[in-house]
Each structure stands twice: as structure tokens, then as C-alpha cells.
């Protein structure tokens, strides 16, 4: 960390706001950005500052937000904000949990997710060098709507921040805006916060009012201008969130392209931060990769695939399919139009073809389930072939049971395997068979079905139809051979 001993620093993350402008049942700070909730990004950044203490202030949907805090931070204290609204009140309550030997407090907003620890470190360095009371990050926005405006004296010293709703016309014309990220001396904050009032357009205790107070009473306030506005962009509504998702995704996609991944239509490919791709992976249009996906070299995914938590081996090929928590080994092929549900494992060179659904199933090396099947709770042996339109009847209404198909077995089209049931190694089953009992290795299972034909039935029962006419013609057409 830049220029100070980590023991003298605490971080406060503000996450108690209602996020009204999102119009969502999900708390704003839990909306995802590249697979990580907004607050997760901020907590990781906070952790990178190596503070003596991290305090997260929650209120709106406190239980859900606290859960996310536990997931994304190792050692954060949670403070519940009371009925008094505003960022100032949030920091006031957080301060009670910060040890008195802490010199400086960094304040981060849980809705400013792209900010990195280097930029914050530079702010802290500047703060210490300038011996400031408060130092904050600002940026120049072409459209400053919605942000607090930075008011500076002629010599550049910051004298106040005015919120959009409280600003007059002249102040609204200012393009330098408050990023909502601060470092402040603990003693100065402790002195200033209790005297904040709610006498403003939103009836809130504004943290930004501390700036005006400090500037006139107890110290100097500096604003460090961040050149790249994206770093300090806040998320308040769905439009801002989407813009940020698009921006971050573009950066992620470019990063993978530089690392040797072919991405045909980058604007249609979405990749979570947690995804790992090897060289010479090809992503065709319309691919979404979520969670812990790891794709090995030479695999081709797409077009139109959604993979979540999938492990894909070298050279595998997946087309127009949905894959959730499945393992697809090297050289395996999936789709088009397959649905691989959790617990599916396709071993090397295996195939799951068109309109096939699998769940909790292992497909052996080189084994094939090529067409129109449901394979659930099953083990398909190496080199086995499952006929088109086959179903594992795995559920008896109470329990699930397994189907085991032996290596190199060949099952006929339109089979139903009533589990628990086993087809032995190298066995065959006939088309249209319902397999209710185990089939021994090397056997052929056929259901004794006899088909009865009734001559002339159509002519008698469907007279005058095209079918009857065709039948009649075929009967009377002279044999020309
Ligand atoms: C805030 C700043 C504004 C700045 C902008 C930058 C204030 C008064 N205004 O405005 O100057 O330009 O951020 O993004 O600080 N929160 C709480 N408790 C509350 C209210 C909010 O913890 O009572 C949290 C929110 O969850 C959020 C953060 O504080 O993470 C900012 O709150 P928000 O309401 O989004 O403030 P802005 O209107 O964006
Ligand atoms: Ca905000």
C-alpha cells in the first residue's frame, strides 16, 4: 500500500441505500457485474488495501447483503444503519466500530465497482503528502447529471460538494463531480459527522456536507481528479448497470483475445470474470460463459451456447446448447440443441447429440447418445451407442434409480430403460423395447411383439380417402416388371 503503514487504515463500505432507482426486488449492490455482485467488486478492492478493519454499513435487505459480505470479504464488520438516512449517517455509525488507533478512514461506495486499489492508493498517498483533512476522488463528466458537484476556490482547494438536487443553476453547470470515494482523518470525521443535519432536498445526512464543514473549520480538503471516468462510475439505475456490464465485458473479451482466444462476434459474447480460457479456444457468436467455466485449448463453443460452471476439454465441440455444472472431456461433441444438467460427465470422444437432455450421467469414452433422448442417473459404458429416442425412466415417483449400460452395448431406437436396470457389456436391445429387467452381457433383448395386419381395412373403413385411393391404385396397377 502506498506510503503508509497498513495498521493505521480502516475502510468503510457504504451499502445501506435502498437503491430505489433500480426498481428491483434485488438490492442494488447485489446486482451482478461479470458474475460478481457490485459489492463483491468493492469488497475485493477494499481487501487489497490491507486495512486494519473493514466495516460494511447495511440496512436495505440487510440479511441478503450481509450474506454477500460474508461471501466476498474475509473479515468485515457489519454495521446496521438506523432510521436516519444518508451517507453521512452511515459513516457516523461505522466510525463507532473503528479502533481509535486508526489514523485514516477510506470510504467506498458499494455501487462504484470498477475502482481499483491502485487509484485508491494514489489518493491515500496524496492525502498524506498534502496533510489534508479529507481527500476525495473526482472526475470530469461530460454529463454530470445525478452526481454531486465539486466546488473549488480559485487556488483549487475544495470548499464544498453540492448534490444535484440541492444545486443552483450555476453549480449544475460544473462538470467536476464527486466519485463518492474518500480518505479522511479519523479524528476529523468523528468531530464533523455528529453535527450533520438533514436540512436538504432529500432529508438525509449527507456525507458530502462534511467536506464543507471541514473546509471551513478543521482542515484542508483536496480532490484528486481521476482521468478515466469509468473507474469511478456509479451504478444507480439499470441503464448505468448495463453500460458498465458492456464496458467491463469488452475489456474481458479483449483480454482473452490478447491471450489467444478467437472470438468471432465480441459484442454477442459474455464472459464472467471467473472464467478461464486456454489458447486457441474459439467462441462463436452468442456464447455466454458463467461462473467457474474452464475451457481447454482448441475447444470450439457456439454459436448460441450458455455454459455455467462447465469444464471443457481440449478440442471439444459444443453447438447451440445449454450446459450447467458438467464436465466435457477432450474431443467430445455436444449438440446442436443439447441440455447438459448438473452431474453430467462426457468422457473423451463421447457424443451427446441433437435434442438430448442429460443429468447426473456419465457417458463413457467414445460412447454416443446421438438423438432425441433423456439420459438421467445413468452410466453409459465406453463405446456404447444409445438408439434414437431413448429414455431412462429414472424416477418411480418417490426415488431416483440408476441405469447402467455396459461398454460397447448397442441399444435400439425408442427404448425405455426402467431403472434400476442394467444392460450388460456388448449386449443389444431391439427397437421399441422397454427394458425392465437386466440384460446379460452379449444378449439381445427383444420384446415379443407380433404385428397383426388386416387386409383391406382402409378401403372398407375409410372409403373415398386419398389413402384408400392410393391403396386401390397400388393393388390394380399392373406389374410392369
Ligand atoms: C453519492 C454522493 C454524490 C456522488 C455519488 C457518486 C452523497 C450525499 N452523495 O450520491 O455526491 O456524486 O455518490 O456515486 O453522498 N448509502 C448508505 N446509506 C444511506 C444512503 C446511501 O449506506 O443512507 C450507500 C448506498 O448503498 C450506496 C452509497 O451509499 O452504496 C451511495 O449512495 P447513493 O444513494 O447511491 O448516493 P448518490 O445519490 O449516488
Ligand atoms: Ca450512487
Coordinates of C-alpha atoms and ligand atoms in Angstrom, one line a residue:
X1 CA 0.0 0.0 0.0
X2 CA 1.2 3.4 -0.9
X3 CA 3.1 5.5 1.6
X4 CA 1.6 4.4 4.9
X5 CA 1.6 1.6 7.4
X6 CA -1.5 -0.6 6.8
X7 CA -2.2 -0.7 10.5
X8 CA -3.4 2.9 10.5
X9 CA -6.1 2.5 7.9
X10 CA -9.7 1.3 8.1
X11 CA -12.2 1.0 5.2
X12 CA -15.9 1.8 5.3
X13 CA -18.1 0.4 2.6
X14 CA -21.5 2.1 2.2
X15 CA -24.2 -0.5 1.2
X16 CA -27.2 0.6 3.2
X17 CA -29.0 2.6 0.5
X18 CA -32.4 1.4 -0.9
X19 CA -31.2 1.5 -4.5
X20 CA -34.7 3.0 -5.4
X21 CA -33.7 3.9 -8.9
X22 CA -33.0 0.2 -9.8
X23 CA -36.7 -0.6 -9.2
X24 CA -35.7 -4.1 -8.2
X25 CA -36.6 -6.7 -5.6
X26 CA -32.9 -7.5 -5.5
X27 CA -30.8 -4.9 -3.5
X28 CA -28.8 -2.8 -5.9
X29 CA -25.4 -3.8 -4.6
X30 CA -26.2 -7.4 -5.3
X31 CA -26.9 -6.9 -9.0
X32 CA -24.1 -8.8 -10.9
X33 CA -21.3 -7.4 -12.9
X34 CA -19.4 -10.0 -14.8
X35 CA -20.7 -12.7 -12.4
X36 CA -19.8 -10.8 -9.2
X37 CA -22.2 -8.7 -7.3
X38 CA -21.4 -5.0 -7.2
X39 CA -20.5 -5.1 -3.6
X40 CA -18.2 -8.1 -4.2
X41 CA -16.1 -6.0 -6.6
X42 CA -15.8 -3.3 -3.9
X43 CA -15.0 -5.7 -1.1
X44 CA -12.2 -7.3 -3.1
X45 CA -10.8 -3.8 -3.7
X46 CA -11.1 -3.0 0.0
X47 CA -9.2 -6.2 0.9
X48 CA -6.4 -5.3 -1.5
X49 CA -5.8 -2.1 0.6
X50 CA -4.9 -4.4 3.5
X51 CA -6.8 -2.3 6.1
X52 CA -6.7 -2.9 9.8
X53 CA -10.5 -3.1 9.7
X54 CA -13.3 -3.2 7.1
X55 CA -16.8 -2.1 8.1
X56 CA -19.8 -2.5 5.8
X57 CA -22.9 -0.5 6.5
X58 CA -26.2 -2.3 5.6
X59 CA -29.9 -1.6 6.1
X60 CA -32.0 -2.2 3.0
X61 CA -32.4 -6.0 2.6
X62 CA -29.8 -6.3 5.3
X63 CA -29.9 -10.1 5.5
X64 CA -29.2 -10.7 1.8
X65 CA -26.5 -8.0 1.7
X66 CA -24.8 -9.4 4.8
X67 CA -24.7 -12.8 3.3
X68 CA -22.9 -11.4 0.3
X69 CA -20.5 -9.6 2.6
X70 CA -19.6 -12.9 4.2
X71 CA -19.1 -14.5 0.8
X72 CA -16.9 -11.7 -0.6
X73 CA -14.9 -10.5 2.4
X74 CA -12.9 -12.4 4.8
X75 CA -13.1 -10.3 7.9
X76 CA -15.6 -7.5 7.5
X77 CA -17.6 -6.0 10.4
X78 CA -21.3 -5.4 9.6
X79 CA -23.0 -2.3 11.0
X80 CA -26.7 -1.7 10.7
X81 CA -27.8 1.8 9.8
X82 CA -30.8 3.1 11.8
X83 CA -33.8 5.2 10.6
X84 CA -31.7 8.3 9.9
X85 CA -31.0 8.2 6.2
X86 CA -27.9 9.3 4.3
X87 CA -24.3 8.5 3.6
X88 CA -23.2 10.8 6.4
X89 CA -25.2 8.8 9.0
X90 CA -23.8 5.6 7.6
X91 CA -20.3 6.7 8.1
X92 CA -21.1 8.1 11.6
X93 CA -22.3 4.7 12.7
X94 CA -19.4 2.8 11.1
X95 CA -17.0 5.0 12.9
X96 CA -18.1 3.6 16.2
X97 CA -16.7 0.2 15.2
X98 CA -13.3 1.6 14.1
X99 CA -10.5 1.3 16.6
X100 CA -9.3 4.6 17.9
X101 CA -5.7 4.0 16.9
X102 CA -6.7 4.1 13.2
X103 CA -5.4 7.4 11.6
X104 CA -7.3 7.4 8.3
X105 CA -10.6 6.1 7.1
X106 CA -11.2 5.2 3.4
X107 CA -14.8 5.4 2.5
X108 CA -16.0 3.4 -0.6
X109 CA -19.5 3.2 -2.1
X110 CA -20.7 -0.3 -2.8
X111 CA -22.2 1.0 -6.1
X112 CA -18.8 2.2 -7.5
X113 CA -17.5 -1.2 -8.6
X114 CA -14.7 -0.6 -11.2
X115 CA -12.4 1.4 -8.9
X116 CA -9.1 -0.3 -8.4
X117 CA -6.8 -0.3 -5.3
X118 CA -4.0 1.5 -7.1
X119 CA -6.2 4.5 -7.7
X120 CA -7.3 4.5 -4.1
X121 CA -3.6 4.0 -3.0
X122 CA -2.7 7.1 -5.0
X123 CA -5.4 9.1 -3.3
X124 CA -4.2 8.0 0.1
X125 CA -0.6 8.9 -0.9
X126 CA -1.7 12.4 -2.0
X127 CA -3.7 12.8 1.2
X128 CA -0.8 12.1 3.4
X129 CA 1.7 14.1 1.5
X130 CA -0.7 17.1 1.5
X131 CA -1.5 16.6 5.2
X132 CA -5.1 17.0 4.2
X133 CA -8.1 16.5 6.5
X134 CA -10.2 14.9 3.7
X135 CA -9.2 13.9 0.2
X136 CA -11.7 12.6 -2.3
X137 CA -11.7 11.4 -5.9
X138 CA -13.5 13.4 -8.5
X139 CA -13.8 13.1 -12.3
X140 CA -14.8 15.3 -15.2
X141 CA -18.1 14.1 -16.7
X142 CA -19.5 15.4 -19.9
X143 CA -22.9 14.8 -18.5
X144 CA -22.6 15.3 -14.7
X145 CA -26.4 14.7 -14.1
X146 CA -27.1 12.9 -10.8
X147 CA -23.7 13.4 -9.2
X148 CA -22.6 15.8 -6.5
X149 CA -20.6 18.8 -7.9
X150 CA -17.2 19.8 -6.6
X151 CA -16.9 23.5 -5.6
X152 CA -13.3 24.7 -5.6
X153 CA -11.7 28.0 -4.6
X154 CA -9.5 29.9 -7.1
X155 CA -6.4 28.1 -5.7
X156 CA -8.0 24.7 -6.3
X157 CA -8.8 23.9 -2.6
X158 CA -12.2 22.2 -2.3
X159 CA -14.7 24.2 -0.3
X160 CA -17.9 22.1 -0.7
X161 CA -19.8 19.4 -2.6
X162 CA -23.3 20.2 -3.7
X163 CA -25.7 17.5 -4.5
X164 CA -27.6 17.7 -7.9
X165 CA -30.9 18.2 -6.2
X166 CA -29.6 21.0 -4.0
X167 CA -27.6 22.7 -6.6
X168 CA -28.4 26.1 -8.3
X169 CA -28.1 26.6 -12.0
X170 CA -24.5 27.8 -11.8
X171 CA -23.4 24.8 -9.7
X172 CA -25.2 22.4 -12.0
X173 CA -23.0 23.7 -14.8
X174 CA -19.9 22.3 -13.1
X175 CA -18.6 19.2 -14.8
X176 CA -16.3 18.0 -12.0
X177 CA -18.2 15.5 -9.9
X178 CA -17.8 13.7 -6.6
X179 CA -16.9 10.0 -7.1
X180 CA -18.2 9.1 -3.6
X181 CA -14.7 7.8 -2.6
X182 CA -12.8 9.5 0.2
X183 CA -10.0 9.2 2.6
X184 CA -10.3 11.2 5.8
X185 CA -8.6 11.6 9.1
X186 CA -10.5 9.7 11.7
X187 CA -10.5 12.5 14.3
X188 CA -11.7 15.0 11.8
X189 CA -14.6 12.7 10.7
X190 CA -15.5 12.0 14.3
X191 CA -15.7 15.6 15.0
X192 CA -17.7 16.6 11.9
X193 CA -20.2 13.8 11.5
X194 CA -22.4 14.3 14.6
X195 CA -23.2 17.9 13.6
X196 CA -24.6 17.0 10.1
X197 CA -28.2 17.9 9.6
X198 CA -30.9 16.6 7.3
X199 CA -31.8 20.1 6.1
X200 CA -31.6 19.4 2.4
X201 CA -33.8 18.4 -0.6
X202 CA -33.6 14.6 0.3
X203 CA -33.8 15.0 4.1
X204 CA -30.7 12.9 4.5
X205 CA -27.4 13.4 6.4
X206 CA -25.1 13.9 3.5
X207 CA -21.5 12.7 3.9
X208 CA -20.7 15.4 1.3
X209 CA -21.6 18.1 3.9
X210 CA -18.6 17.0 5.9
X211 CA -16.4 18.5 3.2
X212 CA -17.9 22.0 3.5
X213 CA -17.6 21.7 7.3
X214 CA -14.0 20.5 7.3
X215 CA -13.0 23.1 4.8
X216 CA -14.3 26.0 6.9
X217 CA -13.4 24.6 10.3
X218 CA -10.7 22.0 10.7
X219 CA -8.6 21.2 7.7
X220 CA -7.9 21.2 4.0
X221 CA -9.9 19.2 1.5
X222 CA -8.4 18.0 -1.7
X223 CA -9.9 16.3 -4.7
X224 CA -7.8 14.1 -6.9
X225 CA -9.2 14.0 -10.4
X226 CA -9.4 10.5 -11.9
X227 CA -8.7 10.7 -15.7
X228 CA -10.6 7.5 -16.6
X229 CA -14.2 8.3 -15.5
X230 CA -15.1 4.7 -15.8
X231 CA -13.1 3.8 -12.7
X232 CA -15.4 6.0 -10.6
X233 CA -18.7 5.4 -12.4
X234 CA -21.6 4.7 -10.1
X235 CA -24.5 2.4 -10.7
X236 CA -27.8 3.9 -9.8
X237 CA -30.2 2.5 -12.4
X238 CA -30.4 -0.3 -15.0
X239 CA -29.1 1.9 -17.8
X240 CA -25.9 2.6 -15.9
X241 CA -25.6 -1.0 -14.9
X242 CA -25.9 -2.3 -18.4
X243 CA -23.4 0.3 -19.7
X244 CA -21.0 -0.8 -17.1
X245 CA -21.6 -4.5 -17.9
X246 CA -21.0 -3.8 -21.5
X247 CA -17.8 -1.9 -20.8
X248 CA -16.3 -4.5 -18.4
X249 CA -17.2 -7.3 -20.8
X250 CA -15.5 -5.5 -23.7
X251 CA -12.3 -5.4 -21.5
X252 CA -12.7 -9.1 -20.5
X253 CA -13.2 -10.1 -24.2
X254 CA -10.2 -8.1 -25.4
X255 CA -8.1 -9.6 -22.6
X256 CA -8.9 -13.1 -23.8
X257 CA -8.3 -12.2 -27.4
X258 CA -4.8 -11.0 -26.5
X259 CA -4.3 -14.3 -24.7
X260 CA -5.0 -16.3 -27.9
X261 CA -8.8 -16.9 -27.9
X262 CA -10.7 -16.4 -31.1
X263 CA -13.9 -14.5 -30.6
X264 CA -15.9 -14.1 -33.7
X265 CA -18.6 -11.6 -32.6
X266 CA -17.3 -9.9 -29.4
X267 CA -20.5 -7.9 -28.9
X268 CA -22.5 -11.1 -28.6
X269 CA -20.2 -13.0 -26.2
X270 CA -20.4 -12.5 -22.4
X271 CA -17.7 -13.8 -20.2
X272 CA -17.7 -13.7 -16.4
X273 CA -14.5 -12.6 -14.6
X274 CA -14.1 -16.0 -13.0
X275 CA -13.9 -17.9 -16.4
X276 CA -10.6 -19.4 -17.6
X277 CA -9.8 -20.0 -21.2
X278 CA -6.8 -21.6 -22.8
X279 CA -5.1 -20.7 -26.1
X280 CA -6.9 -21.4 -29.4
X281 CA -10.3 -21.7 -27.9
X282 CA -12.9 -20.4 -30.4
X283 CA -16.0 -18.7 -29.2
X284 CA -18.6 -18.3 -31.9
X285 CA -21.5 -15.7 -31.8
X286 CA -24.0 -15.8 -28.9
X287 CA -21.9 -17.5 -26.3
X288 CA -22.3 -16.8 -22.5
X289 CA -19.7 -18.3 -20.1
X290 CA -20.6 -18.1 -16.5
X291 CA -19.1 -18.9 -13.1
X292 CA -16.2 -21.3 -12.9
X293 CA -16.1 -22.3 -16.6
X294 CA -12.7 -23.6 -17.7
X295 CA -12.3 -24.3 -21.4
X296 CA -9.1 -26.1 -22.6
X297 CA -7.1 -25.3 -25.8
X298 CA -8.6 -25.8 -29.2
X299 CA -12.2 -26.3 -28.0
X300 CA -14.9 -24.6 -30.0
X301 CA -18.0 -23.2 -28.3
X302 CA -21.1 -21.9 -30.1
X303 CA -22.9 -20.5 -31.8
X304 CA -25.6 -19.8 -29.2
X305 CA -24.4 -21.6 -26.1
X306 CA -24.7 -20.8 -22.4
X307 CA -22.2 -22.6 -20.2
X308 CA -22.2 -22.3 -16.4
X309 CA -19.6 -23.9 -14.3
X310 CA -18.5 -26.2 -17.1
X311 CA -15.2 -27.9 -17.6
X312 CA -14.5 -28.4 -21.3
X313 CA -11.5 -30.5 -22.5
X314 CA -9.2 -29.8 -25.4
X315 CA -10.7 -29.8 -28.9
X316 CA -14.2 -30.4 -27.6
X317 CA -17.1 -29.0 -29.8
X318 CA -20.3 -27.6 -28.3
X319 CA -23.0 -26.2 -30.5
X320 CA -26.3 -24.4 -29.6
X321 CA -26.5 -26.0 -26.2
X322 CA -27.1 -25.2 -22.5
X323 CA -24.5 -26.7 -20.1
X324 CA -24.7 -26.4 -16.4
X325 CA -22.1 -27.9 -14.0
X326 CA -21.0 -30.6 -16.4
X327 CA -17.6 -32.0 -17.4
X328 CA -17.0 -32.4 -21.2
X329 CA -13.7 -34.2 -21.8
X330 CA -11.3 -33.7 -24.7
X331 CA -12.6 -34.3 -28.2
X332 CA -16.2 -34.8 -27.0
X333 CA -19.1 -33.3 -29.0
X334 CA -22.3 -31.7 -27.7
X335 CA -25.4 -30.5 -29.6
X336 CA -26.8 -28.9 -31.5
X337 CA -29.7 -28.4 -29.0
X338 CA -28.4 -30.4 -26.1
X339 CA -29.2 -29.7 -22.5
X340 CA -26.5 -30.9 -20.1
X341 CA -27.6 -30.6 -16.5
X342 CA -25.5 -30.9 -13.3
X343 CA -23.5 -34.0 -12.8
X344 CA -23.1 -34.8 -16.5
X345 CA -19.7 -36.2 -17.4
X346 CA -18.9 -36.9 -21.0
X347 CA -15.6 -38.7 -21.3
X348 CA -13.0 -38.4 -24.2
X349 CA -14.6 -38.5 -27.6
X350 CA -18.1 -39.1 -26.3
X351 CA -21.1 -37.6 -28.0
X352 CA -24.3 -36.1 -26.8
X353 CA -26.3 -35.1 -29.9
X354 CA -29.3 -33.2 -31.1
X355 CA -32.2 -32.8 -28.6
X356 CA -30.7 -34.8 -25.9
X357 CA -31.0 -34.0 -22.2
X358 CA -28.7 -35.5 -19.6
X359 CA -28.5 -35.2 -15.8
X360 CA -26.2 -36.9 -13.3
X361 CA -25.0 -39.2 -16.1
X362 CA -21.6 -40.4 -17.2
X363 CA -21.1 -41.0 -20.9
X364 CA -18.1 -43.3 -21.4
X365 CA -15.2 -42.8 -23.7
X366 CA -16.3 -42.7 -27.3
X367 CA -19.9 -43.5 -26.3
X368 CA -22.8 -41.9 -28.2
X369 CA -26.2 -40.6 -27.4
X370 CA -26.8 -39.1 -30.8
X371 CA -30.5 -38.2 -31.0
X372 CA -33.7 -37.2 -29.1
X373 CA -33.0 -38.8 -25.7
X374 CA -33.2 -38.3 -21.9
X375 CA -30.4 -39.8 -20.0
X376 CA -30.6 -39.2 -16.3
X377 CA -28.9 -41.0 -13.4
X378 CA -27.1 -43.3 -15.8
X379 CA -23.7 -44.7 -16.7
X380 CA -23.2 -45.3 -20.4
X381 CA -20.2 -47.6 -20.9
X382 CA -17.2 -46.9 -23.2
X383 CA -18.1 -47.2 -26.9
X384 CA -21.8 -47.9 -26.3
X385 CA -24.4 -46.5 -28.6
X386 CA -27.8 -45.4 -27.5
X387 CA -30.5 -45.6 -30.2
X388 CA -32.5 -42.5 -31.1
X389 CA -35.4 -41.5 -28.9
X390 CA -34.4 -43.4 -25.8
X391 CA -35.4 -42.6 -22.2
X392 CA -34.1 -43.6 -18.9
X393 CA -37.1 -43.9 -16.7
X394 CA -35.2 -42.9 -13.6
X395 CA -38.0 -41.8 -11.3
X396 CA -40.5 -44.1 -9.7
X397 CA -42.5 -41.2 -8.3
X398 CA -40.6 -41.4 -5.0
X399 CA -37.0 -42.3 -5.6
X400 CA -34.5 -41.9 -8.5
X401 CA -32.7 -45.1 -9.7
X402 CA -29.7 -45.7 -12.0
X403 CA -29.5 -47.2 -15.4
X404 CA -26.2 -48.8 -16.3
X405 CA -25.4 -49.6 -20.0
X406 CA -22.3 -51.8 -20.4
X407 CA -19.3 -51.0 -22.7
X408 CA -20.0 -51.4 -26.4
X409 CA -23.6 -52.2 -25.9
X410 CA -25.9 -51.1 -28.8
X411 CA -29.4 -50.2 -27.7
X412 CA -32.2 -49.9 -30.3
X413 CA -34.2 -46.8 -31.2
X414 CA -37.1 -45.8 -28.9
X415 CA -36.0 -47.8 -25.8
X416 CA -37.2 -47.1 -22.3
X417 CA -34.8 -48.2 -19.6
X418 CA -36.9 -48.7 -16.4
X419 CA -34.4 -48.1 -13.7
X420 CA -32.8 -49.6 -11.7
X421 CA -31.7 -51.7 -14.7
X422 CA -28.5 -52.9 -16.3
X423 CA -27.6 -53.8 -19.9
X424 CA -24.5 -55.9 -20.0
X425 CA -21.3 -55.4 -21.9
X426 CA -21.7 -55.7 -25.7
X427 CA -25.5 -56.5 -25.4
X428 CA -28.0 -55.4 -28.0
X429 CA -31.6 -54.3 -27.5
X430 CA -34.2 -54.2 -30.2
X431 CA -36.0 -51.1 -31.4
X432 CA -39.1 -50.1 -29.4
X433 CA -38.2 -52.2 -26.3
X434 CA -39.0 -51.4 -22.8
X435 CA -36.1 -52.8 -20.7
X436 CA -37.5 -53.8 -17.3
X437 CA -35.0 -56.5 -16.4
X438 CA -31.3 -56.7 -16.6
X439 CA -29.9 -57.8 -20.0
X440 CA -26.9 -60.1 -19.7
X441 CA -23.6 -59.3 -21.5
X442 CA -23.7 -60.2 -25.2
X443 CA -27.5 -60.9 -25.2
X444 CA -30.2 -59.5 -27.5
X445 CA -33.3 -58.2 -25.7
X446 CA -36.4 -58.2 -27.8
X447 CA -40.0 -57.8 -26.6
X448 CA -42.3 -60.4 -28.1
X449 CA -44.4 -58.1 -30.2
X450 CA -46.4 -59.5 -33.0
X451 CA -47.9 -57.1 -35.5
X452 CA -51.3 -58.1 -36.9
X453 CA -52.3 -56.8 -40.4
X454 CA -55.9 -56.7 -41.5
X455 CA -56.1 -56.8 -45.3
X456 CA -58.2 -54.2 -47.0
X457 CA -59.1 -52.3 -43.7
X458 CA -58.6 -48.8 -45.2
X459 CA -60.7 -49.5 -48.2
X460 CA -63.6 -50.8 -46.0
X461 CA -63.3 -48.3 -43.2
X462 CA -62.0 -45.1 -44.9
X463 CA -63.6 -45.3 -48.3
X464 CA -63.1 -42.3 -50.6
X465 CA -60.0 -41.0 -48.8
X466 CA -56.7 -40.4 -50.5
X467 CA -55.3 -43.3 -48.6
X468 CA -57.9 -45.6 -49.8
X469 CA -57.4 -44.4 -53.3
X470 CA -53.6 -44.9 -53.2
X471 CA -54.1 -48.4 -51.8
X472 CA -56.6 -49.2 -54.5
X473 CA -54.3 -47.9 -57.2
X474 CA -51.3 -49.8 -55.9
X475 CA -53.4 -53.0 -55.9
X476 CA -54.7 -52.5 -59.5
X477 CA -51.5 -51.1 -61.1
X478 CA -50.4 -53.8 -63.5
X479 CA -47.0 -55.3 -62.7
X480 CA -44.7 -53.8 -65.4
X481 CA -41.6 -55.8 -64.4
Ligands
LIG1 C1 -23.4 9.9 -3.8 C2 -22.9 11.3 -3.3 C3 -22.6 12.1 -4.6 C4 -21.7 11.4 -5.5 C5 -22.2 10.0 -5.8 C6 -21.1 9.2 -6.6 C7 -23.8 11.8 -1.1 C8 -24.8 12.6 -0.4 N1 -23.8 11.9 -2.5 O1 -24.7 10.2 -4.4 O2 -22.1 13.4 -4.2 O3 -21.5 12.1 -6.7 O4 -22.5 9.3 -4.6 O5 -21.5 7.9 -7.0 O6 -23.1 11.1 -0.5 N2 -25.8 4.6 1.3 C9 -25.8 4.2 2.6 N3 -26.8 4.7 3.5 C10 -27.6 5.7 3.1 C11 -27.6 6.1 1.7 C12 -26.7 5.5 0.9 O7 -25.1 3.3 3.0 O8 -28.4 6.1 3.9 C13 -24.9 3.9 0.4 C14 -25.6 3.3 -0.8 O9 -25.9 2.0 -0.6 C15 -24.5 3.5 -1.9 C16 -23.7 4.7 -1.5 O10 -24.0 4.9 -0.1 O11 -23.6 2.4 -2.0 C17 -24.1 5.9 -2.3 O12 -25.5 6.2 -2.1 P1 -26.4 6.7 -3.3 O13 -27.8 6.9 -2.8 O14 -26.2 5.9 -4.5 O15 -25.7 8.2 -3.5 P2 -25.7 9.0 -4.8 O16 -27.0 9.7 -5.0 O17 -25.2 8.3 -5.9
LIG2 CA1 -24.7 6.1 -6.3

